[in-house]
Amino acid sequence: MTEHNPVTEASAVKIPTLPDAQTVTSVKHWTDRLFSFRVTRPASLRFRSGEFVMIGLMGDPHPETGKQKPLLRAYSIASPSWDEELEFYSIKVQDGPLTSKLQHIQPGDEIILRPKPVGTLVHDALLPGKRLWLFATGTGFAPFASLLRDPQTFEDYDQIIMTHTCRDVAELDYGRELIDTLRTDEMMVELLGEENLSKLVYYPTTTRETSPKMGRITDLLKDGTVFGDLGIDGISADTDRAMVCGSLGLNTDIKEILEGFGLEEGANSDPKHYVVEKAFVG
């Protein structure tokens, strides 16, 4: 069951009171652990699809001084670089300093957004290739939600394989709905091109709840299941490129697997075969 709260005209023109304040325009709760939200975009903000920014709220007043400090965390921008708003996808941690508060935001509320985008999950950090693998667990799908809505992703590659591993089926809903929208929304089809969208392969898996494809993506790569399912011979540095965003365990294991195939890790200043987002885990 999802919940979606639209912004009202009155809340959209609320005068900012926080430093670097942006106004929440909509909130959608996907599960009791996951939610997404959209906020206004600073007119001066320019970013590359796949980058992240620091966002947050003011912390509780200090018991003695009464002063408040901002609680900031790195969040991938889930919306593409051309979007007029900014979208974020988050977990809910009940005792988390930030997400215990952030999960209760409503349209019209304000958040802090530091307009300095950075990150490694960008096209510039990869050498040209033919096939792009996007490996995500949990909310690690967020930067790929941005990249999958960017025409350059489809122009640069002959095939894009989006893998998403979660514990339960409901935790896949955000990514599944986005993939469905790419293929059915008239504006997205026109923007990306129907022929280009045929390049996209969606490969969701679960590790706890029964689903059509069970197992950790790392195990399915190691035993060759993924390649058998997709009719691919394997991964090669000559043709394949990859981006990784997820838990620390996923990042470590995928790095080992990719390097076993001969791929080298790249960066903005040194493009190679694959990149990993190290700023946070989700």
GROMACS .gro file of C-alpha atoms in nm:
model
  282
    1MET     CA    1   0.000   0.000   0.000
    2THR     CA    2   0.148   0.333  -0.100
    3GLU     CA    3   0.063   0.680   0.018
    4HIS     CA    4   0.113   0.987  -0.197
    5ASN     CA    5   0.071   1.342  -0.073
    6PRO     CA    6   0.060   1.619  -0.338
    7VAL     CA    7   0.179   1.969  -0.270
    8THR     CA    8  -0.071   2.253  -0.241
    9GLU     CA    9  -0.037   2.592  -0.403
   10ALA     CA   10  -0.011   2.760  -0.063
   11SER     CA   11   0.273   2.540   0.057
   12ALA     CA   12   0.465   2.579  -0.268
   13VAL     CA   13   0.527   2.948  -0.202
   14LYS     CA   14   0.630   2.911   0.162
   15ILE     CA   15   0.913   3.148   0.255
   16PRO     CA   16   1.230   2.950   0.340
   17THR     CA   17   1.342   2.971   0.704
   18LEU     CA   18   1.623   2.712   0.701
   19PRO     CA   19   1.971   2.760   0.555
   20ASP     CA   20   1.976   2.633   0.195
   21ALA     CA   21   1.607   2.552   0.237
   22GLN     CA   22   1.402   2.372  -0.026
   23THR     CA   23   1.031   2.295  -0.004
   24VAL     CA   24   0.893   1.941  -0.005
   25THR     CA   25   0.644   1.903  -0.292
   26SER     CA   26   0.536   1.539  -0.249
   27VAL     CA   27   0.599   1.233  -0.032
   28LYS     CA   28   0.532   0.868  -0.108
   29HIS     CA   29   0.563   0.588   0.146
   30TRP     CA   30   0.641   0.257  -0.027
   31THR     CA   31   0.673   0.032   0.279
   32ASP     CA   32   0.717   0.080   0.653
   33ARG     CA   33   1.092   0.104   0.579
   34LEU     CA   34   1.109   0.297   0.252
   35PHE     CA   35   0.984   0.630   0.122
   36SER     CA   36   1.058   0.878  -0.154
   37PHE     CA   37   1.002   1.251  -0.173
   38ARG     CA   38   1.043   1.542  -0.410
   39VAL     CA   39   1.157   1.895  -0.332
   40THR     CA   40   1.198   2.221  -0.518
   41ARG     CA   41   1.521   2.259  -0.714
   42PRO     CA   42   1.748   2.560  -0.663
   43ALA     CA   43   1.760   2.763  -0.983
   44SER     CA   44   2.139   2.761  -0.976
   45LEU     CA   45   2.182   2.385  -0.917
   46ARG     CA   46   2.347   2.194  -1.201
   47PHE     CA   47   2.434   1.827  -1.160
   48ARG     CA   48   2.519   1.518  -1.360
   49SER     CA   49   2.273   1.230  -1.341
   50GLY     CA   50   2.400   0.986  -1.077
   51GLU     CA   51   2.550   1.244  -0.840
   52PHE     CA   52   2.453   1.307  -0.478
   53VAL     CA   53   2.409   1.605  -0.247
   54MET     CA   54   2.394   1.658   0.128
   55ILE     CA   55   2.041   1.702   0.261
   56GLY     CA   56   1.893   1.712   0.607
   57LEU     CA   57   1.702   1.885   0.883
   58MET     CA   58   1.787   2.087   1.191
   59GLY     CA   59   1.868   1.873   1.494
   60ASP     CA   60   1.708   1.904   1.836
   61PRO     CA   61   1.807   2.207   2.044
   62HIS     CA   62   2.104   2.153   2.274
   63PRO     CA   63   1.966   2.101   2.627
   64GLU     CA   64   2.196   2.368   2.774
   65THR     CA   65   2.255   2.623   2.499
   66GLY     CA   66   1.937   2.578   2.298
   67LYS     CA   67   2.139   2.592   1.977
   68GLN     CA   68   2.054   2.365   1.685
   69LYS     CA   69   2.292   2.205   1.438
   70PRO     CA   70   2.195   2.069   1.097
   71LEU     CA   71   2.177   1.690   1.059
   72LEU     CA   72   2.308   1.620   0.708
   73ARG     CA   73   2.355   1.298   0.513
   74ALA     CA   74   2.460   1.214   0.157
   75TYR     CA   75   2.163   1.132  -0.066
   76SER     CA   76   2.175   1.039  -0.432
   77ILE     CA   77   1.954   1.254  -0.651
   78ALA     CA   78   1.703   1.006  -0.795
   79SER     CA   79   1.568   1.249  -1.054
   80PRO     CA   80   1.753   1.309  -1.382
   81SER     CA   81   1.955   1.622  -1.448
   82TRP     CA   82   1.678   1.768  -1.666
   83ASP     CA   83   1.403   1.745  -1.401
   84GLU     CA   84   1.260   2.068  -1.260
   85GLU     CA   85   1.242   1.912  -0.912
   86LEU     CA   86   1.473   1.689  -0.709
   87GLU     CA   87   1.369   1.340  -0.602
   88PHE     CA   88   1.519   1.132  -0.320
   89TYR     CA   89   1.467   0.772  -0.206
   90SER     CA   90   1.530   0.687   0.159
   91ILE     CA   91   1.517   0.420   0.424
   92LYS     CA   92   1.343   0.481   0.757
   93VAL     CA   93   1.560   0.415   1.061
   94GLN     CA   94   1.344   0.459   1.370
   95ASP     CA   95   1.634   0.561   1.593
   96GLY     CA   96   1.840   0.721   1.316
   97PRO     CA   97   1.946   1.080   1.391
   98LEU     CA   98   1.815   1.205   1.056
   99THR     CA   99   1.573   0.952   0.906
  100SER     CA  100   1.375   0.921   1.231
  101LYS     CA  101   1.276   1.282   1.160
  102LEU     CA  102   1.293   1.288   0.780
  103GLN     CA  103   1.035   1.010   0.740
  104HIS     CA  104   0.768   1.240   0.885
  105ILE     CA  105   0.807   1.527   0.636
  106GLN     CA  106   0.495   1.650   0.458
  107PRO     CA  107   0.437   1.860   0.147
  108GLY     CA  108   0.508   2.222   0.235
  109ASP     CA  109   0.778   2.137   0.488
  110GLU     CA  110   1.136   2.247   0.432
  111ILE     CA  111   1.459   2.049   0.420
  112ILE     CA  112   1.820   2.163   0.404
  113LEU     CA  113   1.989   2.099   0.069
  114ARG     CA  114   2.355   2.182   0.017
  115PRO     CA  115   2.378   2.257  -0.359
  116LYS     CA  116   2.719   2.098  -0.418
  117PRO     CA  117   2.666   1.775  -0.618
  118VAL     CA  118   2.945   1.517  -0.631
  119GLY     CA  119   2.981   1.144  -0.691
  120THR     CA  120   3.141   0.869  -0.896
  121LEU     CA  121   2.832   0.712  -1.056
  122VAL     CA  122   2.854   0.927  -1.367
  123HIS     CA  123   2.918   0.849  -1.731
  124ASP     CA  124   3.237   1.055  -1.731
  125ALA     CA  125   3.403   0.804  -1.496
  126LEU     CA  126   3.367   0.514  -1.742
  127LEU     CA  127   3.545   0.435  -2.065
  128PRO     CA  128   3.320   0.382  -2.369
  129GLY     CA  129   3.162   0.036  -2.379
  130LYS     CA  130   2.877  -0.166  -2.525
  131ARG     CA  131   2.696  -0.303  -2.217
  132LEU     CA  132   2.629  -0.119  -1.889
  133TRP     CA  133   2.557  -0.310  -1.567
  134LEU     CA  134   2.384  -0.121  -1.285
  135PHE     CA  135   2.410  -0.315  -0.956
  136ALA     CA  136   2.193  -0.196  -0.665
  137THR     CA  137   2.066  -0.318  -0.332
  138GLY     CA  138   1.794  -0.142  -0.133
  139THR     CA  139   1.790   0.234  -0.172
  140GLY     CA  140   2.108   0.204  -0.379
  141PHE     CA  141   1.864   0.211  -0.672
  142ALA     CA  142   1.836   0.591  -0.633
  143PRO     CA  143   2.129   0.707  -0.852
  144PHE     CA  144   2.020   0.463  -1.121
  145ALA     CA  145   1.669   0.609  -1.111
  146SER     CA  146   1.843   0.925  -1.227
  147LEU     CA  147   2.064   0.759  -1.489
  148LEU     CA  148   1.779   0.550  -1.634
  149ARG     CA  149   1.589   0.870  -1.711
  150ASP     CA  150   1.889   1.029  -1.882
  151PRO     CA  151   1.901   0.995  -2.263
  152GLN     CA  152   2.283   0.970  -2.256
  153THR     CA  153   2.262   0.632  -2.081
  154PHE     CA  154   2.080   0.486  -2.380
  155GLU     CA  155   2.286   0.669  -2.638
  156ASP     CA  156   2.615   0.541  -2.493
  157TYR     CA  157   2.532   0.168  -2.470
  158ASP     CA  158   2.378  -0.112  -2.674
  159GLN     CA  159   2.239  -0.278  -2.361
  160ILE     CA  160   2.168  -0.164  -2.003
  161ILE     CA  161   2.114  -0.429  -1.735
  162MET     CA  162   1.954  -0.300  -1.413
  163THR     CA  163   1.987  -0.546  -1.125
  164HIS     CA  164   1.815  -0.472  -0.794
  165THR     CA  165   1.834  -0.700  -0.492
  166CYS     CA  166   1.610  -0.652  -0.186
  167ARG     CA  167   1.490  -0.868   0.099
  168ASP     CA  168   1.119  -0.853   0.017
  169VAL     CA  169   0.907  -0.808  -0.296
  170ALA     CA  170   0.753  -0.482  -0.174
  171GLU     CA  171   1.100  -0.330  -0.142
  172LEU     CA  172   1.137  -0.365  -0.519
  173ASP     CA  173   0.827  -0.153  -0.589
  174TYR     CA  174   1.003   0.182  -0.627
  175GLY     CA  175   1.237   0.048  -0.894
  176ARG     CA  176   0.974  -0.167  -1.063
  177GLU     CA  177   0.732   0.124  -1.093
  178LEU     CA  178   1.005   0.346  -1.235
  179ILE     CA  179   1.098   0.085  -1.497
  180ASP     CA  180   0.729   0.047  -1.588
  181THR     CA  181   0.694   0.424  -1.622
  182LEU     CA  182   0.991   0.443  -1.858
  183ARG     CA  183   0.820   0.197  -2.090
  184THR     CA  184   0.464   0.328  -2.070
  185ASP     CA  185   0.476   0.701  -2.000
  186GLU     CA  186   0.433   0.889  -2.326
  187MET     CA  187   0.676   1.165  -2.232
  188MET     CA  188   0.949   0.922  -2.122
  189VAL     CA  189   0.909   0.708  -2.434
  190GLU     CA  190   0.938   1.018  -2.651
  191LEU     CA  191   1.240   1.147  -2.458
  192LEU     CA  192   1.437   0.822  -2.447
  193GLY     CA  193   1.309   0.660  -2.766
  194GLU     CA  194   1.116   0.335  -2.794
  195GLU     CA  195   1.408   0.167  -2.971
  196ASN     CA  196   1.645   0.279  -2.695
  197LEU     CA  197   1.416   0.150  -2.421
  198SER     CA  198   1.433  -0.195  -2.579
  199LYS     CA  199   1.800  -0.196  -2.468
  200LEU     CA  200   1.694  -0.200  -2.101
  201VAL     CA  201   1.689  -0.529  -1.909
  202TYR     CA  202   1.544  -0.530  -1.556
  203TYR     CA  203   1.668  -0.808  -1.327
  204PRO     CA  204   1.513  -0.789  -0.976
  205THR     CA  205   1.588  -1.048  -0.707
  206THR     CA  206   1.485  -1.106  -0.346
  207THR     CA  207   1.677  -1.272  -0.066
  208ARG     CA  208   1.400  -1.341   0.188
  209GLU     CA  209   1.051  -1.338   0.040
  210THR     CA  210   0.970  -1.577  -0.244
  211SER     CA  211   0.976  -1.414  -0.587
  212PRO     CA  212   1.034  -1.521  -0.950
  213LYS     CA  213   1.411  -1.481  -0.898
  214MET     CA  214   1.565  -1.554  -0.560
  215GLY     CA  215   1.918  -1.494  -0.442
  216ARG     CA  216   2.186  -1.233  -0.392
  217ILE     CA  217   2.307  -1.086  -0.719
  218THR     CA  218   2.665  -1.168  -0.619
  219ASP     CA  219   2.583  -1.539  -0.586
  220LEU     CA  220   2.390  -1.537  -0.914
  221LEU     CA  221   2.690  -1.383  -1.086
  222LYS     CA  222   2.935  -1.629  -0.934
  223ASP     CA  223   2.736  -1.938  -1.034
  224GLY     CA  224   2.655  -1.801  -1.380
  225THR     CA  225   2.277  -1.787  -1.328
  226VAL     CA  226   2.255  -1.425  -1.445
  227PHE     CA  227   2.442  -1.498  -1.765
  228GLY     CA  228   2.227  -1.804  -1.836
  229ASP     CA  229   1.906  -1.609  -1.773
  230LEU     CA  230   2.010  -1.322  -1.999
  231GLY     CA  231   2.185  -1.523  -2.270
  232ILE     CA  232   2.517  -1.351  -2.209
  233ASP     CA  233   2.856  -1.522  -2.226
  234GLY     CA  234   2.994  -1.330  -1.929
  235ILE     CA  235   3.157  -0.998  -1.848
  236SER     CA  236   3.456  -0.863  -2.040
  237ALA     CA  237   3.664  -0.548  -2.002
  238ASP     CA  238   3.642  -0.506  -2.380
  239THR     CA  239   3.264  -0.456  -2.380
  240ASP     CA  240   3.123  -0.429  -2.027
  241ARG     CA  241   3.100  -0.134  -1.789
  242ALA     CA  242   2.945  -0.129  -1.443
  243MET     CA  243   2.819   0.099  -1.169
  244VAL     CA  244   2.765  -0.026  -0.813
  245CYS     CA  245   2.560   0.126  -0.529
  246GLY     CA  246   2.444  -0.065  -0.226
  247SER     CA  247   2.549  -0.218   0.102
  248LEU     CA  248   2.914  -0.233   0.199
  249GLY     CA  249   2.901  -0.609   0.150
  250LEU     CA  250   2.764  -0.577  -0.201
  251ASN     CA  251   3.020  -0.316  -0.296
  252THR     CA  252   3.308  -0.531  -0.174
  253ASP     CA  253   3.182  -0.854  -0.332
  254ILE     CA  254   3.092  -0.697  -0.668
  255LYS     CA  255   3.432  -0.529  -0.689
  256GLU     CA  256   3.598  -0.869  -0.644
  257ILE     CA  257   3.373  -1.028  -0.907
  258LEU     CA  258   3.424  -0.752  -1.163
  259GLU     CA  259   3.799  -0.750  -1.115
  260GLY     CA  260   3.793  -1.127  -1.158
  261PHE     CA  261   3.661  -1.058  -1.507
  262GLY     CA  262   3.946  -0.814  -1.570
  263LEU     CA  263   3.762  -0.488  -1.509
  264GLU     CA  264   3.941  -0.198  -1.340
  265GLU     CA  265   3.787   0.060  -1.108
  266GLY     CA  266   3.761   0.412  -1.248
  267ALA     CA  267   3.702   0.763  -1.122
  268ASN     CA  268   3.608   1.105  -1.257
  269SER     CA  269   3.975   1.185  -1.305
  270ASP     CA  270   4.066   0.839  -1.437
  271PRO     CA  271   3.787   0.666  -1.636
  272LYS     CA  272   3.802   0.285  -1.636
  273HIS     CA  273   3.559  -0.009  -1.653
  274TYR     CA  274   3.353   0.021  -1.334
  275VAL     CA  275   3.275   0.264  -1.050
  276VAL     CA  276   3.143   0.223  -0.695
  277GLU     CA  277   2.968   0.487  -0.484
  278LYS     CA  278   3.166   0.500  -0.159
  279ALA     CA  279   2.998   0.798   0.004
  280PHE     CA  280   2.725   0.593   0.172
  281VAL     CA  281   2.560   0.254   0.181
  282GLY     CA  282   2.190   0.187   0.139
   0.00000   0.00000   0.00000
